Amino acid sequence: MAKLMTVGELAKRVGVTVRTIQYYDQKGLLHPSKIGDANQRLYSDSDETEMRRILVLKYLGLSLSDIAGRDISSKDEFAHAVRESEDKLSQEIVRSFERMSALKALINAFENEDEVDWARATAVIDLVQSNSELFWEQVAGFEDDDSSHTGFSRQEMLAWHSLMGETIEAMQKHADPLSERGMALGARYRSLGGIDRAMQGFAVMDEPGKIMSSMDDRGRAFYQKLQKQALDYLERASAPR
């Protein structure tokens, strides 16, 4: 029989604290293979594998009750859990983008005010949340007419915003790019100029002072990945048949 590990040895091997392992033990997620002298808890290689499984699923955002209640062990089950986590994270990014646009609108609204008008602040947030045009103006940093600087009219940027939002939603619902819905998105993508025009639009969002430029590295990396996935989807949906 392979040598058993103490809780300290297991903690060192998987890169967590002893307290973390004790916590998962108390929650019934990880059980020692043997109880030694003086109630010493001893763990096997299979216990180490289980601990790594718990840590990965926790990183994916599963709750402890989900980890305990779902038998996520096969490749297919794991892939499904990863897709679920990616969908949730995509939705969180979209909500964060909305919040960032609302914050920028609040800064603009109260920049020259001496006091905070809380009713007005509430109205600004409500307007950003309900008005996609105002949302995109905050994201892209538009003034009344910024097309001479960016090379994009407000109408074109709004059309791209709408297309990307609908594409992300289609991806989250696992709509096939070759489905009727996917090909309709692909047709709109072609009409807006395809990959070259999309990349120009993303460059506008990344200019100093725009919301993309204010993201931290992790947020920018994830949003850029989401952009790439959406563009890959649209490229497949718009490919000649």
CSV table of C-alpha atoms in Angstrom, one decimal:
chain,number,residue,atom,x,y,z
A,1,MET,CA,0.0,0.0,0.0
A,2,ALA,CA,1.3,3.5,-0.9
A,3,LYS,CA,2.5,5.7,1.9
A,4,LEU,CA,-0.2,7.8,3.4
A,5,MET,CA,0.1,11.5,3.9
A,6,THR,CA,-0.5,13.7,6.9
A,7,VAL,CA,-2.8,16.7,6.4
A,8,GLY,CA,0.3,19.0,6.3
A,9,GLU,CA,1.9,16.9,3.5
A,10,LEU,CA,-1.3,16.9,1.5
A,11,ALA,CA,-1.7,20.6,1.9
A,12,LYS,CA,1.8,21.2,0.6
A,13,ARG,CA,1.3,18.9,-2.4
A,14,VAL,CA,-1.9,20.6,-3.6
A,15,GLY,CA,-0.9,24.1,-2.7
A,16,VAL,CA,-3.4,25.0,0.0
A,17,THR,CA,-3.4,25.6,3.7
A,18,VAL,CA,-4.0,22.9,6.3
A,19,ARG,CA,-7.0,24.9,7.4
A,20,THR,CA,-8.5,24.6,3.9
A,21,ILE,CA,-8.3,20.8,3.9
A,22,GLN,CA,-9.7,20.7,7.4
A,23,TYR,CA,-12.6,22.9,6.2
A,24,TYR,CA,-13.5,20.6,3.3
A,25,ASP,CA,-13.2,17.7,5.7
A,26,GLN,CA,-15.7,19.3,8.1
A,27,LYS,CA,-18.1,19.9,5.2
A,28,GLY,CA,-18.0,16.3,4.3
A,29,LEU,CA,-16.3,16.7,0.9
A,30,LEU,CA,-13.0,15.1,1.7
A,31,HIS,CA,-12.5,12.1,4.0
A,32,PRO,CA,-9.2,10.7,5.1
A,33,SER,CA,-8.4,7.1,4.1
A,34,LYS,CA,-7.2,6.3,7.6
A,35,ILE,CA,-7.3,7.6,11.2
A,36,GLY,CA,-4.0,7.0,12.8
A,37,ASP,CA,-2.6,7.2,16.3
A,38,ALA,CA,-3.8,10.2,18.3
A,39,ASN,CA,-6.6,10.7,15.8
A,40,GLN,CA,-4.2,11.7,13.1
A,41,ARG,CA,-5.9,12.0,9.7
A,42,LEU,CA,-4.0,10.3,6.9
A,43,TYR,CA,-4.7,10.7,3.2
A,44,SER,CA,-3.9,8.6,0.1
A,45,ASP,CA,-3.1,9.4,-3.5
A,46,SER,CA,-6.8,9.1,-4.3
A,47,ASP,CA,-7.6,11.6,-1.6
A,48,GLU,CA,-5.2,14.0,-3.2
A,49,THR,CA,-6.9,13.5,-6.5
A,50,GLU,CA,-10.3,14.2,-4.9
A,51,MET,CA,-8.9,17.3,-3.2
A,52,ARG,CA,-7.7,18.6,-6.6
A,53,ARG,CA,-11.1,17.9,-8.1
A,54,ILE,CA,-12.8,19.9,-5.3
A,55,LEU,CA,-10.4,22.9,-5.9
A,56,VAL,CA,-10.9,22.9,-9.7
A,57,LEU,CA,-14.7,22.8,-9.3
A,58,LYS,CA,-14.6,25.5,-6.6
A,59,TYR,CA,-12.6,27.7,-9.0
A,60,LEU,CA,-15.2,27.1,-11.7
A,61,GLY,CA,-17.7,28.7,-9.3
A,62,LEU,CA,-19.6,25.7,-8.0
A,63,SER,CA,-20.9,25.9,-4.5
A,64,LEU,CA,-19.9,23.3,-1.9
A,65,SER,CA,-23.4,21.9,-2.1
A,66,ASP,CA,-23.1,21.5,-5.9
A,67,ILE,CA,-19.7,19.8,-5.5
A,68,ALA,CA,-21.2,17.4,-3.0
A,69,GLY,CA,-24.4,16.8,-4.9
A,70,ARG,CA,-23.1,16.5,-8.5
A,71,ASP,CA,-21.1,13.6,-9.7
A,72,ILE,CA,-18.6,15.6,-11.9
A,73,SER,CA,-15.9,13.1,-12.7
A,74,SER,CA,-16.1,12.2,-16.4
A,75,LYS,CA,-14.7,14.3,-19.2
A,76,ASP,CA,-18.2,15.1,-20.5
A,77,GLU,CA,-19.5,16.1,-17.1
A,78,PHE,CA,-16.4,18.3,-16.5
A,79,ALA,CA,-16.8,19.9,-20.0
A,80,HIS,CA,-20.4,20.7,-19.2
A,81,ALA,CA,-19.4,22.3,-15.8
A,82,VAL,CA,-16.8,24.4,-17.6
A,83,ARG,CA,-19.3,25.6,-20.2
A,84,GLU,CA,-21.8,26.5,-17.4
A,85,SER,CA,-19.0,28.5,-15.6
A,86,GLU,CA,-18.1,30.3,-18.8
A,87,ASP,CA,-21.7,31.2,-19.5
A,88,LYS,CA,-22.1,32.6,-16.0
A,89,LEU,CA,-18.9,34.6,-16.3
A,90,SER,CA,-19.9,36.0,-19.6
A,91,GLN,CA,-23.1,37.3,-18.1
A,92,GLU,CA,-21.2,38.8,-15.2
A,93,ILE,CA,-18.9,40.6,-17.6
A,94,VAL,CA,-21.9,42.1,-19.4
A,95,ARG,CA,-23.4,43.2,-16.1
A,96,SER,CA,-20.1,44.7,-15.1
A,97,PHE,CA,-19.9,46.6,-18.4
A,98,GLU,CA,-23.4,48.0,-17.7
A,99,ARG,CA,-22.3,49.1,-14.2
A,100,MET,CA,-19.1,50.7,-15.5
A,101,SER,CA,-21.1,52.6,-18.1
A,102,ALA,CA,-23.5,53.8,-15.3
A,103,LEU,CA,-20.5,54.9,-13.2
A,104,LYS,CA,-19.1,56.9,-16.1
A,105,ALA,CA,-22.6,58.5,-16.6
A,106,LEU,CA,-22.7,59.4,-12.9
A,107,ILE,CA,-19.3,61.0,-13.0
A,108,ASN,CA,-20.4,63.1,-16.0
A,109,ALA,CA,-23.7,64.1,-14.4
A,110,PHE,CA,-22.2,65.3,-11.1
A,111,GLU,CA,-18.8,66.6,-12.3
A,112,ASN,CA,-19.9,70.3,-11.8
A,113,GLU,CA,-22.3,69.8,-8.9
A,114,ASP,CA,-21.7,70.8,-5.3
A,115,GLU,CA,-24.1,68.2,-3.8
A,116,VAL,CA,-25.4,64.8,-4.6
A,117,ASP,CA,-29.0,64.7,-5.8
A,118,TRP,CA,-29.8,61.1,-5.0
A,119,ALA,CA,-33.1,61.1,-7.0
A,120,ARG,CA,-31.1,62.3,-10.1
A,121,ALA,CA,-28.5,59.7,-9.5
A,122,THR,CA,-31.2,57.0,-9.5
A,123,ALA,CA,-32.6,58.4,-12.7
A,124,VAL,CA,-29.2,58.3,-14.4
A,125,ILE,CA,-28.7,54.7,-13.4
A,126,ASP,CA,-32.2,53.7,-14.6
A,127,LEU,CA,-31.6,55.5,-17.9
A,128,VAL,CA,-28.3,53.7,-18.6
A,129,GLN,CA,-29.9,50.4,-17.8
A,130,SER,CA,-32.9,50.9,-20.0
A,131,ASN,CA,-31.4,52.8,-22.9
A,132,SER,CA,-29.0,50.8,-25.1
A,133,GLU,CA,-28.0,53.9,-27.0
A,134,LEU,CA,-26.9,55.7,-23.8
A,135,PHE,CA,-25.2,52.6,-22.6
A,136,TRP,CA,-23.0,52.4,-25.8
A,137,GLU,CA,-22.3,56.1,-25.8
A,138,GLN,CA,-20.8,55.7,-22.3
A,139,VAL,CA,-18.9,52.6,-23.3
A,140,ALA,CA,-17.4,54.1,-26.4
A,141,GLY,CA,-17.1,57.6,-25.1
A,142,PHE,CA,-19.3,59.3,-27.7
A,143,GLU,CA,-20.1,63.0,-27.5
A,144,ASP,CA,-23.0,64.4,-29.5
A,145,ASP,CA,-21.1,63.7,-32.7
A,146,ASP,CA,-17.8,61.9,-32.4
A,147,SER,CA,-17.7,60.2,-35.8
A,148,SER,CA,-15.0,62.6,-37.2
A,149,HIS,CA,-12.6,61.3,-34.5
A,150,THR,CA,-13.5,57.6,-34.3
A,151,GLY,CA,-14.4,57.0,-38.0
A,152,PHE,CA,-17.7,55.4,-36.7
A,153,SER,CA,-21.1,57.0,-36.6
A,154,ARG,CA,-23.2,56.5,-33.5
A,155,GLN,CA,-25.6,54.4,-35.6
A,156,GLU,CA,-22.9,52.1,-36.8
A,157,MET,CA,-21.5,51.6,-33.3
A,158,LEU,CA,-25.0,50.9,-32.0
A,159,ALA,CA,-25.5,48.3,-34.7
A,160,TRP,CA,-22.3,46.6,-33.8
A,161,HIS,CA,-23.2,46.7,-30.1
A,162,SER,CA,-26.6,45.1,-30.8
A,163,LEU,CA,-25.0,42.5,-33.0
A,164,MET,CA,-22.3,41.5,-30.5
A,165,GLY,CA,-24.8,41.4,-27.6
A,166,GLU,CA,-27.2,39.1,-29.6
A,167,THR,CA,-24.2,36.9,-30.7
A,168,ILE,CA,-23.0,36.4,-27.1
A,169,GLU,CA,-26.6,35.5,-26.1
A,170,ALA,CA,-26.8,33.0,-29.0
A,171,MET,CA,-23.5,31.5,-27.9
A,172,GLN,CA,-24.7,31.2,-24.3
A,173,LYS,CA,-27.7,29.3,-25.6
A,174,HIS,CA,-25.5,27.1,-27.7
A,175,ALA,CA,-27.2,28.1,-31.0
A,176,ASP,CA,-25.4,26.6,-33.9
A,177,PRO,CA,-23.7,29.2,-36.2
A,178,LEU,CA,-25.3,27.3,-39.1
A,179,SER,CA,-28.8,27.5,-37.6
A,180,GLU,CA,-31.3,30.0,-38.9
A,181,ARG,CA,-30.6,32.3,-36.0
A,182,GLY,CA,-26.8,32.0,-36.5
A,183,MET,CA,-26.9,32.7,-40.2
A,184,ALA,CA,-29.1,35.8,-39.7
A,185,LEU,CA,-26.5,37.1,-37.3
A,186,GLY,CA,-23.8,36.3,-39.9
A,187,ALA,CA,-25.7,38.2,-42.6
A,188,ARG,CA,-25.8,41.3,-40.3
A,189,TYR,CA,-22.1,40.8,-39.7
A,190,ARG,CA,-21.3,40.9,-43.4
A,191,SER,CA,-23.5,44.0,-43.9
A,192,LEU,CA,-21.6,45.8,-41.2
A,193,GLY,CA,-18.2,45.1,-42.8
A,194,GLY,CA,-17.1,41.9,-41.3
A,195,ILE,CA,-13.9,41.2,-39.4
A,196,ASP,CA,-11.9,44.3,-40.6
A,197,ARG,CA,-14.6,46.7,-39.5
A,198,ALA,CA,-15.2,44.8,-36.2
A,199,MET,CA,-11.5,45.2,-35.3
A,200,GLN,CA,-11.6,48.9,-36.0
A,201,GLY,CA,-14.5,49.2,-33.7
A,202,PHE,CA,-12.8,47.4,-30.9
A,203,ALA,CA,-9.8,49.6,-31.3
A,204,VAL,CA,-12.1,52.6,-30.7
A,205,MET,CA,-13.3,51.1,-27.4
A,206,ASP,CA,-9.6,50.6,-26.4
A,207,GLU,CA,-8.6,54.2,-26.8
A,208,PRO,CA,-7.6,56.2,-23.7
A,209,GLY,CA,-10.6,57.4,-21.7
A,210,LYS,CA,-12.9,54.6,-23.0
A,211,ILE,CA,-14.2,52.0,-20.7
A,212,MET,CA,-12.1,49.2,-22.1
A,213,SER,CA,-8.9,51.2,-21.4
A,214,SER,CA,-10.0,51.5,-17.7
A,215,MET,CA,-10.4,47.8,-17.1
A,216,ASP,CA,-7.7,45.9,-15.2
A,217,ASP,CA,-5.6,43.3,-17.1
A,218,ARG,CA,-7.9,40.4,-16.1
A,219,GLY,CA,-11.1,42.1,-17.2
A,220,ARG,CA,-9.5,43.2,-20.5
A,221,ALA,CA,-8.2,39.7,-21.2
A,222,PHE,CA,-11.6,38.1,-20.5
A,223,TYR,CA,-13.5,40.7,-22.6
A,224,GLN,CA,-11.0,40.3,-25.4
A,225,LYS,CA,-11.5,36.5,-25.3
A,226,LEU,CA,-15.3,37.0,-25.4
A,227,GLN,CA,-14.9,39.3,-28.4
A,228,LYS,CA,-12.8,36.7,-30.2
A,229,GLN,CA,-15.3,33.9,-29.5
A,230,ALA,CA,-18.1,36.1,-30.8
A,231,LEU,CA,-16.2,37.0,-33.9
A,232,ASP,CA,-15.3,33.3,-34.5
A,233,TYR,CA,-19.0,32.5,-34.2
A,234,LEU,CA,-19.9,35.2,-36.7
A,235,GLU,CA,-17.2,34.2,-39.1
A,236,ARG,CA,-18.6,30.6,-39.2
A,237,ALA,CA,-22.1,31.9,-39.5
A,238,SER,CA,-21.2,34.2,-42.4
A,239,ALA,CA,-18.9,31.8,-44.4
A,240,PRO,CA,-20.0,31.2,-48.0
A,241,ARG,CA,-22.2,28.0,-48.3
